[in-house]
């Protein structure tokens, strides 16, 4: 079982979000690939990259990254922030996602929060609906008060 590296998930999320491989992500990919080659078949490439071999786990972690980034556009303490994110997700789920789920490119007028919610939904990981589900995702990032 591979323990997922938080930095690795952020690299994957950024690559998916920008559709580009920046210098940091390139270094991460080269380092992981080099480790895999040196392991001589003893390790999976996913383990060398610090990600799970189970796509469901990777998608959920990427979803969390996008939801946490979206929450940075909102205000409030931990529970209020979770409630505000819940409202935004419900709005997006009902008004945007039914139309955007099959589009190839987002409209140029897309707000940053809608772009991040689109990316979260596009991971195909289940999106929580309960307040406690959002609080759980945001909890570690809130640091007891709010996201920074």
PDB file of C-alpha atoms in Angstrom:
ATOM      1  CA  UNK A   1       0.000   0.000   0.000  1.00  0.00           C
ATOM      2  CA  UNK A   2       1.356   3.402  -1.000  1.00  0.00           C
ATOM      3  CA  UNK A   3       1.056   6.406   1.256  1.00  0.00           C
ATOM      4  CA  UNK A   4       0.057   9.342  -0.880  1.00  0.00           C
ATOM      5  CA  UNK A   5       2.365  12.290  -0.767  1.00  0.00           C
ATOM      6  CA  UNK A   6       0.547  15.630  -0.430  1.00  0.00           C
ATOM      7  CA  UNK A   7       3.045  17.328  -2.742  1.00  0.00           C
ATOM      8  CA  UNK A   8       2.521  14.659  -5.406  1.00  0.00           C
ATOM      9  CA  UNK A   9      -1.233  15.212  -5.354  1.00  0.00           C
ATOM     10  CA  UNK A  10      -0.704  18.974  -5.655  1.00  0.00           C
ATOM     11  CA  UNK A  11       1.535  18.408  -8.694  1.00  0.00           C
ATOM     12  CA  UNK A  12      -1.112  16.202 -10.330  1.00  0.00           C
ATOM     13  CA  UNK A  13      -3.852  18.712  -9.522  1.00  0.00           C
ATOM     14  CA  UNK A  14      -1.837  21.608 -10.931  1.00  0.00           C
ATOM     15  CA  UNK A  15      -1.020  19.668 -14.118  1.00  0.00           C
ATOM     16  CA  UNK A  16      -4.728  18.868 -14.569  1.00  0.00           C
ATOM     17  CA  UNK A  17      -5.762  22.440 -13.793  1.00  0.00           C
ATOM     18  CA  UNK A  18      -3.275  24.199 -16.089  1.00  0.00           C
ATOM     19  CA  UNK A  19      -2.800  21.425 -18.663  1.00  0.00           C
ATOM     20  CA  UNK A  20       0.922  22.192 -18.390  1.00  0.00           C
ATOM     21  CA  UNK A  21       3.896  20.621 -16.668  1.00  0.00           C
ATOM     22  CA  UNK A  22       5.758  23.365 -14.825  1.00  0.00           C
ATOM     23  CA  UNK A  23       9.378  23.090 -13.686  1.00  0.00           C
ATOM     24  CA  UNK A  24       8.469  21.716 -10.230  1.00  0.00           C
ATOM     25  CA  UNK A  25       6.159  19.073 -11.668  1.00  0.00           C
ATOM     26  CA  UNK A  26       8.746  18.153 -14.284  1.00  0.00           C
ATOM     27  CA  UNK A  27      11.385  17.637 -11.575  1.00  0.00           C
ATOM     28  CA  UNK A  28       8.900  15.512  -9.580  1.00  0.00           C
ATOM     29  CA  UNK A  29       8.121  13.358 -12.637  1.00  0.00           C
ATOM     30  CA  UNK A  30      11.800  12.897 -13.518  1.00  0.00           C
ATOM     31  CA  UNK A  31      12.704  12.023  -9.915  1.00  0.00           C
ATOM     32  CA  UNK A  32       9.864   9.498  -9.657  1.00  0.00           C
ATOM     33  CA  UNK A  33      10.665   7.955 -13.022  1.00  0.00           C
ATOM     34  CA  UNK A  34      14.354   7.701 -12.072  1.00  0.00           C
ATOM     35  CA  UNK A  35      13.430   5.955  -8.795  1.00  0.00           C
ATOM     36  CA  UNK A  36      11.233   3.558 -10.740  1.00  0.00           C
ATOM     37  CA  UNK A  37      14.051   2.716 -13.173  1.00  0.00           C
ATOM     38  CA  UNK A  38      16.531   2.214 -10.312  1.00  0.00           C
ATOM     39  CA  UNK A  39      14.063  -0.100  -8.541  1.00  0.00           C
ATOM     40  CA  UNK A  40      14.506  -2.533 -11.425  1.00  0.00           C
ATOM     41  CA  UNK A  41      10.888  -3.656 -11.466  1.00  0.00           C
ATOM     42  CA  UNK A  42      10.608  -3.974  -7.688  1.00  0.00           C
ATOM     43  CA  UNK A  43       8.334  -0.913  -7.286  1.00  0.00           C
ATOM     44  CA  UNK A  44       5.339   0.405  -9.166  1.00  0.00           C
ATOM     45  CA  UNK A  45       5.727   3.760 -10.890  1.00  0.00           C
ATOM     46  CA  UNK A  46       2.854   5.152  -8.815  1.00  0.00           C
ATOM     47  CA  UNK A  47       4.749   4.310  -5.611  1.00  0.00           C
ATOM     48  CA  UNK A  48       7.850   6.049  -6.943  1.00  0.00           C
ATOM     49  CA  UNK A  49       5.749   9.134  -7.683  1.00  0.00           C
ATOM     50  CA  UNK A  50       4.207   9.063  -4.209  1.00  0.00           C
ATOM     51  CA  UNK A  51       0.647   8.389  -5.331  1.00  0.00           C
ATOM     52  CA  UNK A  52      -1.755   5.542  -4.792  1.00  0.00           C
ATOM     53  CA  UNK A  53      -2.141   2.894  -7.468  1.00  0.00           C
ATOM     54  CA  UNK A  54      -5.901   3.146  -6.852  1.00  0.00           C
ATOM     55  CA  UNK A  55      -7.339   5.872  -9.057  1.00  0.00           C
ATOM     56  CA  UNK A  56     -10.321   6.297  -6.719  1.00  0.00           C
ATOM     57  CA  UNK A  57      -7.980   7.445  -3.936  1.00  0.00           C
ATOM     58  CA  UNK A  58      -6.050   9.784  -6.234  1.00  0.00           C
ATOM     59  CA  UNK A  59      -9.277  11.320  -7.601  1.00  0.00           C
ATOM     60  CA  UNK A  60     -10.574  11.917  -4.059  1.00  0.00           C
ATOM     61  CA  UNK A  61      -7.334  13.635  -3.017  1.00  0.00           C
ATOM     62  CA  UNK A  62      -7.382  15.796  -6.152  1.00  0.00           C
ATOM     63  CA  UNK A  63     -11.026  16.682  -5.456  1.00  0.00           C
ATOM     64  CA  UNK A  64     -10.005  17.771  -1.978  1.00  0.00           C
ATOM     65  CA  UNK A  65      -7.250  20.017  -3.367  1.00  0.00           C
ATOM     66  CA  UNK A  66      -9.731  21.769  -5.668  1.00  0.00           C
ATOM     67  CA  UNK A  67     -12.366  22.146  -2.935  1.00  0.00           C
ATOM     68  CA  UNK A  68      -9.775  23.564  -0.540  1.00  0.00           C
ATOM     69  CA  UNK A  69      -8.647  26.033  -3.202  1.00  0.00           C
ATOM     70  CA  UNK A  70     -12.272  27.007  -3.883  1.00  0.00           C
ATOM     71  CA  UNK A  71     -12.823  27.609  -0.167  1.00  0.00           C
ATOM     72  CA  UNK A  72     -10.046  30.189  -0.220  1.00  0.00           C
ATOM     73  CA  UNK A  73     -12.466  32.456  -2.118  1.00  0.00           C
ATOM     74  CA  UNK A  74     -14.939  32.235   0.775  1.00  0.00           C
ATOM     75  CA  UNK A  75     -14.888  33.626   4.283  1.00  0.00           C
ATOM     76  CA  UNK A  76     -15.653  32.452   7.792  1.00  0.00           C
ATOM     77  CA  UNK A  77     -14.368  30.260  10.557  1.00  0.00           C
ATOM     78  CA  UNK A  78     -14.103  26.486  10.076  1.00  0.00           C
ATOM     79  CA  UNK A  79     -17.816  25.610  10.281  1.00  0.00           C
ATOM     80  CA  UNK A  80     -18.993  28.739   8.473  1.00  0.00           C
ATOM     81  CA  UNK A  81     -16.426  28.121   5.759  1.00  0.00           C
ATOM     82  CA  UNK A  82     -17.669  24.547   5.383  1.00  0.00           C
ATOM     83  CA  UNK A  83     -21.260  25.825   5.203  1.00  0.00           C
ATOM     84  CA  UNK A  84     -20.347  28.451   2.589  1.00  0.00           C
ATOM     85  CA  UNK A  85     -18.531  25.849   0.494  1.00  0.00           C
ATOM     86  CA  UNK A  86     -21.524  23.534   0.808  1.00  0.00           C
ATOM     87  CA  UNK A  87     -23.775  26.317  -0.544  1.00  0.00           C
ATOM     88  CA  UNK A  88     -21.422  26.997  -3.452  1.00  0.00           C
ATOM     89  CA  UNK A  89     -21.190  23.302  -4.314  1.00  0.00           C
ATOM     90  CA  UNK A  90     -24.978  22.953  -4.252  1.00  0.00           C
ATOM     91  CA  UNK A  91     -25.344  26.030  -6.466  1.00  0.00           C
ATOM     92  CA  UNK A  92     -22.747  24.684  -8.881  1.00  0.00           C
ATOM     93  CA  UNK A  93     -24.223  21.165  -8.860  1.00  0.00           C
ATOM     94  CA  UNK A  94     -27.681  22.506  -9.741  1.00  0.00           C
ATOM     95  CA  UNK A  95     -26.899  25.383 -12.086  1.00  0.00           C
ATOM     96  CA  UNK A  96     -23.547  24.742 -13.792  1.00  0.00           C
ATOM     97  CA  UNK A  97     -22.623  21.063 -13.686  1.00  0.00           C
ATOM     98  CA  UNK A  98     -25.612  19.778 -15.698  1.00  0.00           C
ATOM     99  CA  UNK A  99     -24.517  22.032 -18.587  1.00  0.00           C
ATOM    100  CA  UNK A 100     -20.746  21.880 -18.127  1.00  0.00           C
ATOM    101  CA  UNK A 101     -20.216  18.176 -17.495  1.00  0.00           C
ATOM    102  CA  UNK A 102     -19.583  17.511 -21.197  1.00  0.00           C
ATOM    103  CA  UNK A 103     -18.009  20.747 -22.424  1.00  0.00           C
ATOM    104  CA  UNK A 104     -14.468  20.797 -23.753  1.00  0.00           C
ATOM    105  CA  UNK A 105     -13.536  24.266 -22.508  1.00  0.00           C
ATOM    106  CA  UNK A 106     -14.978  26.468 -19.802  1.00  0.00           C
ATOM    107  CA  UNK A 107     -16.475  29.801 -20.816  1.00  0.00           C
ATOM    108  CA  UNK A 108     -14.000  32.689 -20.634  1.00  0.00           C
ATOM    109  CA  UNK A 109     -16.261  34.396 -18.079  1.00  0.00           C
ATOM    110  CA  UNK A 110     -15.981  31.513 -15.602  1.00  0.00           C
ATOM    111  CA  UNK A 111     -15.283  32.684 -12.062  1.00  0.00           C
ATOM    112  CA  UNK A 112     -12.272  31.222 -10.223  1.00  0.00           C
ATOM    113  CA  UNK A 113     -14.523  29.382  -7.757  1.00  0.00           C
ATOM    114  CA  UNK A 114     -16.620  27.847 -10.559  1.00  0.00           C
ATOM    115  CA  UNK A 115     -13.438  26.776 -12.381  1.00  0.00           C
ATOM    116  CA  UNK A 116     -12.198  25.011  -9.225  1.00  0.00           C
ATOM    117  CA  UNK A 117     -15.587  23.419  -8.564  1.00  0.00           C
ATOM    118  CA  UNK A 118     -15.651  22.227 -12.177  1.00  0.00           C
ATOM    119  CA  UNK A 119     -12.239  20.594 -11.662  1.00  0.00           C
ATOM    120  CA  UNK A 120     -13.442  19.000  -8.407  1.00  0.00           C
ATOM    121  CA  UNK A 121     -16.531  17.569 -10.083  1.00  0.00           C
ATOM    122  CA  UNK A 122     -14.508  16.479 -13.133  1.00  0.00           C
ATOM    123  CA  UNK A 123     -12.374  14.180 -10.957  1.00  0.00           C
ATOM    124  CA  UNK A 124     -15.426  11.885 -10.792  1.00  0.00           C
ATOM    125  CA  UNK A 125     -14.823  11.506  -7.055  1.00  0.00           C
ATOM    126  CA  UNK A 126     -18.006  11.766  -5.031  1.00  0.00           C
ATOM    127  CA  UNK A 127     -18.642  15.291  -3.803  1.00  0.00           C
ATOM    128  CA  UNK A 128     -19.911  15.508  -0.234  1.00  0.00           C
ATOM    129  CA  UNK A 129     -23.273  17.058   0.467  1.00  0.00           C
ATOM    130  CA  UNK A 130     -23.177  17.107   4.253  1.00  0.00           C
ATOM    131  CA  UNK A 131     -21.730  19.939   6.266  1.00  0.00           C
ATOM    132  CA  UNK A 132     -19.535  17.487   8.161  1.00  0.00           C
ATOM    133  CA  UNK A 133     -18.198  16.127   4.859  1.00  0.00           C
ATOM    134  CA  UNK A 134     -16.999  19.581   3.837  1.00  0.00           C
ATOM    135  CA  UNK A 135     -15.656  20.279   7.319  1.00  0.00           C
ATOM    136  CA  UNK A 136     -13.663  17.053   7.192  1.00  0.00           C
ATOM    137  CA  UNK A 137     -12.070  18.040   3.868  1.00  0.00           C
ATOM    138  CA  UNK A 138     -11.322  21.572   5.041  1.00  0.00           C
ATOM    139  CA  UNK A 139     -10.478  20.678   8.642  1.00  0.00           C
ATOM    140  CA  UNK A 140      -6.742  20.175   8.336  1.00  0.00           C
ATOM    141  CA  UNK A 141      -6.359  23.202   6.111  1.00  0.00           C
ATOM    142  CA  UNK A 142      -8.363  25.459   8.402  1.00  0.00           C
ATOM    143  CA  UNK A 143      -5.865  25.259  11.226  1.00  0.00           C
ATOM    144  CA  UNK A 144      -8.717  25.794  13.657  1.00  0.00           C
ATOM    145  CA  UNK A 145      -9.630  29.203  12.261  1.00  0.00           C
ATOM    146  CA  UNK A 146      -9.591  29.622   8.493  1.00  0.00           C
ATOM    147  CA  UNK A 147      -7.668  28.835   5.357  1.00  0.00           C
ATOM    148  CA  UNK A 148      -4.620  30.943   4.547  1.00  0.00           C
TER     149      UNK A 148
END
